[in-house]
CSV table of C-alpha atoms and ligand atoms in Angstrom, one decimal:
chain,number,residue,atom,x,y,z
M,1,MET,CA,46.6,212.0,162.3
M,2,PHE,CA,46.0,210.2,159.2
M,3,ASN,CA,48.2,207.6,157.6
M,4,ARG,CA,49.3,209.4,154.5
M,5,SER,CA,50.3,206.3,152.6
M,6,GLU,CA,46.8,205.1,152.7
M,7,PHE,CA,45.8,208.0,150.5
M,8,ILE,CA,48.9,208.7,148.4
M,9,PRO,CA,52.1,206.7,147.7
M,10,ASP,CA,55.4,208.1,148.8
M,11,SER,CA,56.7,208.7,145.3
M,12,GLU,CA,53.7,210.8,144.4
M,13,TRP,CA,53.9,212.7,147.7
M,14,ASN,CA,57.6,213.5,147.2
M,15,ARG,CA,56.9,214.7,143.7
M,16,PHE,CA,54.1,216.9,145.1
M,17,LYS,CA,56.3,218.3,147.8
M,18,GLU,CA,59.0,219.2,145.3
M,19,PHE,CA,56.5,220.8,142.9
M,20,SER,CA,54.7,222.8,145.6
M,21,LYS,CA,57.5,223.9,147.9
M,22,ASP,CA,57.7,227.5,146.7
M,23,LEU,CA,54.0,228.1,145.9
M,24,GLU,CA,52.2,230.7,147.9
M,25,THR,CA,49.3,229.4,150.0
M,26,PRO,CA,46.5,228.7,149.8
M,27,ASN,CA,46.6,226.7,146.6
M,28,VAL,CA,45.4,223.5,145.0
M,29,VAL,CA,47.8,221.3,143.1
M,30,VAL,CA,46.2,218.9,140.7
M,31,ASN,CA,48.0,215.9,139.3
M,32,VAL,CA,46.7,215.7,135.7
M,33,HIS,CA,48.4,212.4,135.0
M,34,GLN,CA,46.5,210.8,137.9
M,35,VAL,CA,43.2,212.2,136.4
M,36,LYS,CA,44.2,210.4,133.2
M,37,ARG,CA,44.8,207.1,135.1
M,38,ASN,CA,41.4,207.5,136.8
M,39,PHE,CA,39.8,208.1,133.4
M,40,ILE,CA,41.4,204.9,132.0
M,41,LYS,CA,40.3,202.9,135.0
M,42,LEU,CA,36.7,204.1,134.7
M,43,ARG,CA,36.6,203.5,131.0
M,44,ASP,CA,38.1,199.9,131.4
M,45,SER,CA,35.7,199.2,134.3
M,46,PHE,CA,32.7,200.1,132.2
M,47,PRO,CA,33.8,199.1,128.7
M,48,PHE,CA,30.2,199.4,127.3
M,49,ALA,CA,29.7,202.9,128.5
M,50,ARG,CA,30.4,206.4,127.1
M,51,ILE,CA,31.9,208.8,129.5
M,52,TYR,CA,30.7,212.4,129.8
M,53,TYR,CA,33.0,214.3,132.2
M,54,ALA,CA,30.9,216.6,134.5
M,55,ILE,CA,33.0,219.7,133.9
M,56,LYS,CA,31.9,221.5,137.1
M,57,ALA,CA,33.9,219.1,139.3
M,58,ASN,CA,37.1,220.7,138.1
M,59,PRO,CA,37.1,222.9,134.9
M,60,GLY,CA,40.9,223.3,134.8
M,61,GLU,CA,42.0,223.6,131.2
M,62,PRO,CA,44.8,221.0,131.4
M,63,ILE,CA,42.3,218.5,132.6
M,64,LEU,CA,39.8,219.3,129.9
M,65,ARG,CA,42.5,219.2,127.2
M,66,MET,CA,43.8,215.8,128.4
M,67,LEU,CA,40.3,214.3,128.6
M,68,ALA,CA,39.4,215.7,125.2
M,69,ASP,CA,42.5,214.0,123.8
M,70,MET,CA,41.5,210.8,125.5
M,71,GLY,CA,38.2,210.8,123.6
M,72,SER,CA,36.0,211.8,126.6
M,73,ASN,CA,32.7,213.4,126.1
M,74,PHE,CA,31.4,216.2,128.3
M,75,ASP,CA,28.4,217.0,130.4
M,76,ILE,CA,27.7,220.8,130.2
M,77,ALA,CA,25.7,222.9,132.6
M,78,SER,CA,25.9,226.4,131.2
M,79,ARG,CA,26.8,228.4,128.1
M,80,TYR,CA,30.0,229.4,129.7
M,81,GLU,CA,31.1,225.8,130.1
M,82,LEU,CA,30.0,225.3,126.5
M,83,ASP,CA,32.2,228.2,125.2
M,84,LYS,CA,35.1,226.9,127.2
M,85,ILE,CA,35.0,223.3,125.9
M,86,MET,CA,34.3,224.3,122.3
M,87,ALA,CA,37.3,226.7,122.4
M,88,LEU,CA,39.4,223.6,123.0
M,89,GLY,CA,38.1,222.1,119.7
M,90,VAL,CA,35.7,219.6,121.2
M,91,GLU,CA,33.0,218.8,118.7
M,92,PRO,CA,29.3,219.5,119.7
M,93,GLU,CA,28.5,215.8,119.0
M,94,ARG,CA,30.5,215.0,122.2
M,95,LEU,CA,28.5,217.3,124.4
M,96,SER,CA,25.3,217.0,126.3
M,97,TYR,CA,23.4,219.8,127.9
M,98,GLY,CA,22.7,218.1,131.2
M,99,ASN,CA,21.3,220.9,133.3
M,100,THR,CA,17.5,220.7,133.6
M,101,ILE,CA,17.3,224.4,134.6
M,102,LYS,CA,18.1,226.6,131.6
M,103,LYS,CA,16.8,229.7,129.8
M,104,ALA,CA,15.1,229.3,126.5
M,105,ARG,CA,17.8,231.5,124.9
M,106,ASP,CA,20.5,229.2,126.2
M,107,VAL,CA,18.7,226.2,124.6
M,108,LYS,CA,18.8,228.1,121.4
M,109,TYR,CA,22.5,229.0,121.9
M,110,PHE,CA,23.4,225.3,122.4
M,111,TYR,CA,21.4,224.3,119.4
M,112,GLU,CA,23.1,226.9,117.2
M,113,LYS,CA,26.5,225.6,118.4
M,114,GLY,CA,25.5,222.1,117.2
M,115,VAL,CA,24.5,220.4,120.5
M,116,ARG,CA,21.7,217.9,119.9
M,117,MET,CA,21.4,216.2,123.3
M,118,PHE,CA,19.4,217.7,126.1
M,119,ALA,CA,18.3,216.7,129.6
M,120,THR,CA,14.9,217.8,130.9
M,121,ASP,CA,12.6,217.1,133.9
M,122,SER,CA,9.7,219.5,133.3
M,123,LYS,CA,7.1,220.3,130.7
M,124,ASP,CA,8.0,224.0,130.2
M,125,ASP,CA,11.7,223.1,129.7
M,126,LEU,CA,10.7,220.4,127.3
M,127,LYS,CA,8.6,222.8,125.3
M,128,ASN,CA,11.5,225.2,125.1
M,129,ILE,CA,13.7,222.4,123.8
M,130,ALA,CA,11.1,221.5,121.1
M,131,GLU,CA,10.9,225.1,120.0
M,132,TYR,CA,14.6,226.1,120.1
M,133,ALA,CA,16.3,222.7,119.5
M,134,PRO,CA,13.9,221.0,117.1
M,135,GLY,CA,14.4,217.3,116.5
M,136,SER,CA,17.0,216.9,119.3
M,137,LYS,CA,17.5,213.9,121.5
M,138,VAL,CA,16.1,214.4,124.9
M,139,TYR,CA,16.4,212.3,128.1
M,140,VAL,CA,14.4,212.8,131.2
M,141,ARG,CA,15.9,212.9,134.6
M,142,MET,CA,14.2,210.8,137.2
M,143,LEU,CA,14.0,211.8,140.8
M,144,ILE,CA,16.0,209.4,143.0
M,145,ASP,CA,15.0,209.7,146.7
M,146,ASN,CA,17.4,207.2,148.3
M,147,THR,CA,20.3,209.6,148.8
M,148,THR,CA,20.9,209.5,152.6
M,149,SER,CA,23.9,207.3,151.9
M,150,ALA,CA,25.4,210.0,149.6
M,151,ASP,CA,27.8,212.5,151.3
M,152,TRP,CA,26.7,215.3,148.9
M,153,PRO,CA,23.2,214.5,147.8
M,154,LEU,CA,22.1,216.1,144.5
M,155,SER,CA,18.5,215.0,144.5
M,156,ARG,CA,15.2,216.8,145.3
M,157,LYS,CA,16.1,219.8,143.2
M,158,PHE,CA,16.5,217.7,140.0
M,159,GLY,CA,14.4,215.1,138.4
M,160,CYS,CA,10.8,214.1,138.3
M,161,HIS,CA,8.8,211.1,139.4
M,162,PRO,CA,8.9,208.2,136.9
M,163,ASP,CA,5.2,208.7,136.1
M,164,MET,CA,5.9,212.2,135.0
M,165,ALA,CA,9.1,211.1,133.2
M,166,TYR,CA,6.8,208.8,131.2
M,167,ASP,CA,4.4,211.7,130.2
M,168,LEU,CA,7.4,213.9,129.3
M,169,LEU,CA,8.9,211.2,127.0
M,170,VAL,CA,5.5,210.8,125.2
M,171,LEU,CA,5.2,214.6,124.9
M,172,ALA,CA,8.7,214.8,123.5
M,173,ARG,CA,7.7,212.5,120.7
M,174,ASP,CA,4.5,214.4,120.1
M,175,LEU,CA,6.6,217.6,119.9
M,176,GLY,CA,8.9,216.2,117.2
M,177,LEU,CA,11.8,215.5,119.5
M,178,THR,CA,13.6,212.1,119.8
M,179,PRO,CA,12.7,210.5,123.2
M,180,TYR,CA,16.2,209.1,123.7
M,181,GLY,CA,16.3,207.8,127.3
M,182,VAL,CA,16.3,208.5,131.0
M,183,SER,CA,18.9,209.8,133.4
M,184,PHE,CA,19.4,209.8,137.2
M,185,HIS,CA,22.1,210.9,139.7
M,186,VAL,CA,22.2,208.8,142.8
M,187,GLY,CA,23.9,211.5,144.8
M,188,SER,CA,27.6,212.5,144.8
M,189,GLN,CA,30.0,210.3,146.8
M,190,GLN,CA,27.4,207.6,147.0
M,191,ARG,CA,28.6,204.9,149.4
M,192,ASP,CA,25.7,202.5,148.9
M,193,ILE,CA,26.0,200.7,145.5
M,194,GLY,CA,22.5,199.3,145.9
M,195,VAL,CA,21.0,202.7,145.1
M,196,TRP,CA,21.9,202.1,141.5
M,197,ASN,CA,19.8,198.9,141.5
M,198,ASP,CA,16.7,200.9,142.4
M,199,ALA,CA,17.4,203.6,139.9
M,200,ILE,CA,18.0,201.1,137.1
M,201,ALA,CA,14.8,199.3,138.0
M,202,LYS,CA,12.9,202.6,137.6
M,203,ALA,CA,14.6,203.1,134.2
M,204,THR,CA,13.7,199.5,133.2
M,205,TYR,CA,10.1,200.1,134.0
M,206,LEU,CA,10.0,203.2,131.8
M,207,PHE,CA,11.7,201.4,128.9
M,208,SER,CA,9.2,198.6,128.9
M,209,SER,CA,6.0,200.5,129.6
M,210,LEU,CA,6.8,203.1,127.0
M,211,GLU,CA,7.5,200.4,124.4
M,212,GLU,CA,4.4,198.5,125.2
M,213,GLU,CA,1.9,201.3,125.6
M,214,GLU,CA,3.3,204.0,123.2
M,215,ASP,CA,5.6,202.1,120.9
M,216,ILE,CA,8.4,204.4,122.0
M,217,LYS,CA,11.7,202.6,122.1
M,218,LEU,CA,14.1,204.3,124.4
M,219,GLN,CA,17.8,203.8,123.7
M,220,MET,CA,19.9,205.2,126.5
M,221,ILE,CA,20.3,205.3,130.3
M,222,ASN,CA,22.5,208.1,131.7
M,223,MET,CA,23.6,206.9,135.1
M,224,GLY,CA,25.1,210.2,136.1
M,225,GLY,CA,28.0,210.4,138.6
M,226,GLY,CA,28.1,209.4,142.2
M,227,PHE,CA,31.3,207.2,142.1
M,228,PRO,CA,33.6,207.9,145.0
M,229,ALA,CA,36.8,209.6,145.8
M,230,HIS,CA,38.8,208.6,148.8
M,231,TYR,CA,38.0,210.7,151.9
M,232,ILE,CA,38.0,209.6,155.6
M,233,GLN,CA,34.9,207.4,155.4
M,234,PRO,CA,35.7,204.2,153.6
M,235,THR,CA,34.0,203.3,150.3
M,236,ASN,CA,34.0,200.3,148.0
M,237,GLU,CA,36.5,200.2,145.2
M,238,LEU,CA,35.5,201.3,141.7
M,239,LYS,CA,35.7,197.7,140.5
M,240,ASP,CA,33.0,196.7,143.0
M,241,TYR,CA,30.8,199.5,141.7
M,242,ALA,CA,31.4,198.4,138.2
M,243,SER,CA,30.7,194.7,138.7
M,244,GLU,CA,27.6,195.3,140.8
M,245,ILE,CA,26.1,197.9,138.4
M,246,THR,CA,26.9,195.8,135.4
M,247,ARG,CA,25.1,192.9,137.1
M,248,TYR,CA,22.0,195.1,137.8
M,249,LEU,CA,21.9,196.0,134.1
M,250,HIS,CA,22.1,192.4,132.9
M,251,ASP,CA,19.5,191.3,135.5
M,252,ASP,CA,17.1,193.9,134.0
M,253,PHE,CA,18.0,193.9,130.3
M,254,GLY,CA,19.5,190.5,129.7
M,255,ASP,CA,22.1,190.7,127.0
M,256,ASP,CA,20.5,193.6,125.3
M,257,ILE,CA,21.5,196.5,127.5
M,258,PRO,CA,20.8,200.0,126.2
M,259,GLU,CA,23.5,202.6,125.5
M,260,ILE,CA,25.0,203.6,128.8
M,261,ILE,CA,26.3,207.1,129.6
M,262,LEU,CA,28.3,207.9,132.8
M,263,GLU,CA,28.9,211.4,134.0
M,264,PRO,CA,31.8,211.2,136.5
M,265,GLY,CA,33.1,214.3,138.2
M,266,ARG,CA,34.3,213.6,141.7
M,267,SER,CA,35.7,210.1,141.0
M,268,LEU,CA,37.9,211.3,138.2
M,269,VAL,CA,39.5,214.4,139.8
M,270,GLY,CA,38.8,214.2,143.6
M,271,ASP,CA,41.8,212.1,144.6
M,272,CYS,CA,44.1,214.0,142.3
M,273,GLY,CA,44.2,217.3,144.2
M,274,ILE,CA,46.0,218.5,147.3
M,275,LEU,CA,45.0,221.8,148.9
M,276,THR,CA,47.8,223.4,150.9
M,277,SER,CA,46.9,226.0,153.5
M,278,GLU,CA,49.0,227.9,156.0
M,279,ILE,CA,48.1,228.2,159.7
M,280,VAL,CA,47.4,231.9,160.5
M,281,LEU,CA,46.7,231.6,164.2
M,282,ILE,CA,46.2,228.9,166.9
M,283,SER,CA,44.3,229.9,170.0
M,284,ARG,CA,42.2,228.7,172.9
M,285,LYS,CA,38.9,230.2,174.0
M,286,ASN,CA,39.8,230.0,177.7
M,287,ASN,CA,42.9,229.1,179.7
M,288,THR,CA,41.9,225.5,180.3
M,289,ALA,CA,40.1,224.8,177.0
M,290,LEU,CA,41.2,221.4,175.7
M,291,GLN,CA,40.4,222.3,172.1
M,292,ARG,CA,42.6,224.5,170.0
M,293,TRP,CA,41.1,226.7,167.3
M,294,VAL,CA,43.3,226.4,164.2
M,295,TYR,CA,42.6,229.3,161.8
M,296,GLN,CA,44.2,228.9,158.4
M,297,ASP,CA,44.2,230.7,155.1
M,298,ALA,CA,41.8,228.3,153.3
M,299,GLY,CA,38.1,228.1,154.2
M,300,LYS,CA,34.5,227.7,153.2
M,301,PHE,CA,34.8,230.6,150.8
M,302,ASN,CA,38.0,229.7,149.0
M,303,GLY,CA,37.9,226.0,148.3
M,304,LEU,CA,36.4,224.1,151.2
M,305,ILE,CA,32.7,224.7,150.6
M,306,GLU,CA,32.0,220.9,150.6
M,307,THR,CA,32.7,220.9,154.4
M,308,LEU,CA,29.3,222.5,154.7
M,309,ASP,CA,27.5,220.5,157.4
M,310,GLU,CA,30.8,218.7,157.6
M,311,SER,CA,29.7,216.6,154.7
M,312,ILE,CA,32.9,215.9,153.0
M,313,LYS,CA,35.6,214.9,155.4
M,314,TYR,CA,39.1,215.4,153.9
M,315,PRO,CA,42.1,213.7,155.3
M,316,ILE,CA,44.5,216.3,156.6
M,317,ILE,CA,48.3,215.9,156.8
M,318,THR,CA,51.0,218.1,158.4
M,319,ASP,CA,54.8,218.1,158.3
M,320,LYS,CA,54.8,217.3,162.0
M,321,ASP,CA,53.0,214.0,161.8
M,322,GLU,CA,55.9,211.8,162.9
M,323,ALA,CA,55.0,208.6,164.7
M,324,GLY,CA,54.4,209.2,168.4
M,325,ALA,CA,53.9,212.9,168.0
M,326,LYS,CA,51.6,214.3,170.7
M,327,GLU,CA,48.3,215.4,169.3
M,328,GLY,CA,45.1,217.0,170.4
M,329,GLU,CA,41.6,218.0,169.3
M,330,VAL,CA,41.2,221.0,167.0
M,331,ILE,CA,38.4,223.1,165.5
M,332,LEU,CA,39.4,224.0,162.0
M,333,ALA,CA,38.3,227.4,160.7
M,334,GLY,CA,39.0,229.7,157.7
M,335,PRO,CA,40.4,233.2,157.5
M,336,THR,CA,37.3,235.3,156.8
M,337,CYS,CA,35.1,237.4,159.1
M,338,ASP,CA,32.2,235.1,158.8
M,339,SER,CA,31.4,232.7,161.7
M,340,ALA,CA,30.1,230.2,159.1
M,341,ASP,CA,33.7,229.9,158.0
M,342,ILE,CA,34.3,226.9,160.2
M,343,MET,CA,35.1,223.5,158.5
M,344,TYR,CA,35.1,220.9,161.3
M,345,GLU,CA,33.9,221.4,164.8
M,346,ASN,CA,31.7,218.4,165.5
M,347,ILE,CA,34.0,215.9,163.9
M,348,LYS,CA,37.0,215.8,166.1
M,349,TYR,CA,40.1,216.2,164.0
M,350,ARG,CA,43.3,215.6,166.0
M,351,LEU,CA,46.5,217.4,164.9
M,352,PRO,CA,50.0,217.6,166.5
M,353,LEU,CA,50.3,219.8,169.5
M,354,SER,CA,53.6,221.2,168.1
M,355,LEU,CA,51.8,223.0,165.2
M,356,LYS,CA,52.2,226.7,165.1
M,357,ALA,CA,51.4,229.7,162.9
M,358,GLY,CA,53.2,229.5,159.5
M,359,ASP,CA,53.0,225.6,159.4
M,360,LYS,CA,51.2,224.1,156.5
M,361,LEU,CA,48.1,221.8,156.4
M,362,TYR,CA,47.7,219.5,153.4
M,363,TRP,CA,44.1,218.7,152.6
M,364,LEU,CA,44.2,215.5,150.6
M,365,SER,CA,41.6,214.5,147.9
M,366,THR,CA,40.7,218.1,147.2
M,367,GLY,CA,40.7,217.9,143.4
M,368,ALA,CA,36.9,218.0,143.0
M,369,TYR,CA,34.6,220.9,143.8
M,370,THR,CA,37.2,223.2,145.3
M,371,SER,CA,39.0,225.5,142.9
M,372,THR,CA,36.0,227.1,141.3
M,373,TYR,CA,33.3,226.2,143.9
M,374,ALA,CA,34.1,229.4,145.8
M,375,SER,CA,33.5,233.1,146.3
M,376,VAL,CA,35.2,235.7,144.2
M,377,GLU,CA,36.4,238.3,146.6
M,378,PHE,CA,34.8,237.9,150.0
M,379,ASN,CA,36.7,239.9,152.6
M,380,GLY,CA,39.0,240.8,149.6
M,381,PHE,CA,40.5,237.3,149.6
M,382,PRO,CA,41.2,236.2,146.0
M,383,PRO,CA,40.0,232.8,144.6
M,384,ILE,CA,42.3,230.0,145.5
M,385,LYS,CA,45.0,229.4,142.9
M,386,THR,CA,45.2,226.0,141.1
M,387,TYR,CA,48.4,224.6,139.7
M,388,PHE,CA,48.6,221.6,137.4
M,389,MET,CA,51.3,219.0,137.7
M,390,GLU,CA,51.6,216.9,134.5
A,1,PLP,C1,27.5,217.2,139.3
A,1,PLP,C2,27.0,216.2,138.3
A,1,PLP,C3,27.6,215.1,137.9
A,1,PLP,C4,28.9,214.6,138.6
A,1,PLP,O1,28.7,214.0,139.8
A,1,PLP,P1,29.8,213.3,140.6
A,1,PLP,O2,29.1,212.7,141.8
A,1,PLP,O3,30.8,214.4,141.0
A,1,PLP,O4,30.5,212.3,139.8
A,1,PLP,C5,27.1,214.3,136.9
A,1,PLP,N1,26.0,214.6,136.3
A,1,PLP,C6,25.3,215.7,136.6
A,1,PLP,C7,24.0,216.0,135.9
A,1,PLP,C8,25.7,216.5,137.6
A,1,PLP,O5,25.0,217.6,137.9
């Protein structure tokens, strides 16, 4: 059992219970006002940075609208995200095409819509940008290896070695583009703040070597996401991330720090969602088995994909969590006919013994990478529904 008040204050919990009491399960309820508070907190912690919300974390329209009103910029990964955000009236100057894997015709599409900032990490992609988005600003994503301390690593697939980043930025200039800066992503839910230090050092090396050897003056570092939400494993507070990272920047750049971009996803929306599921069946595999299998109507295919390899460990609350309630080990599984649809088996969650079919489980901190990070109709189950609480 988890101490709910460590994750959510009573007043917010009561408001959530009232809001969600008649909603069919499974569902995710997102507190948009809390996203706004997180945005303000991040903005105030990094007053020198520009924020580009990584839409994929939660593309809910009320969230996008609120962030657009708050003056946020947006990191876009596909033409579909582009269409969605522009339909809300966000100007192309506030957008960056941050996906390094893109079709030439999508580069053209973004350019025609007015987007002038592109990420890249390869020669062929850079050539496409030069051809279909002439004159645009490009930044090169560096490979960051040190991601074992991130709960959901994003490396390996993206970025290139700093030596290659160097060559690409020179080529960008030679192709008539603006070599604007470098980017990295230290891995999502990064619990080791020191990883930013290594990444910033690599960026600093590129800034100085390109200026000395090629007379290219880079202007921007895009530090990606990686800031934490609150799950079971403790993390430092955002203010600690901010003070350390700010110090790394000043150590390397003195008073003359470059333009800084942040691309938060998880840290803005993660804590702001609660996924409610209903227990379908509780069973044991033999008469003396100590562990109960708890099957419920949310699983890997409809919202809980980040439990893959038991990576993200959500706190789970029930209505039977009174002090002193007897509890026992459970294996938590989803409703589909796929044996991969098991969320936690190695990590020993303990839930009250009095739970039965029809009872609800509340998965806290499920505002990021749940509602759309899911299958469409596997076994006929529809995508999980999201509700927004203002
Ligand atoms: C997913 C993603 C982010 C958001 O990362 P979080 O760890 O969720 O904050 C930022 N930038 C890029 C390029 C991404 O792909």
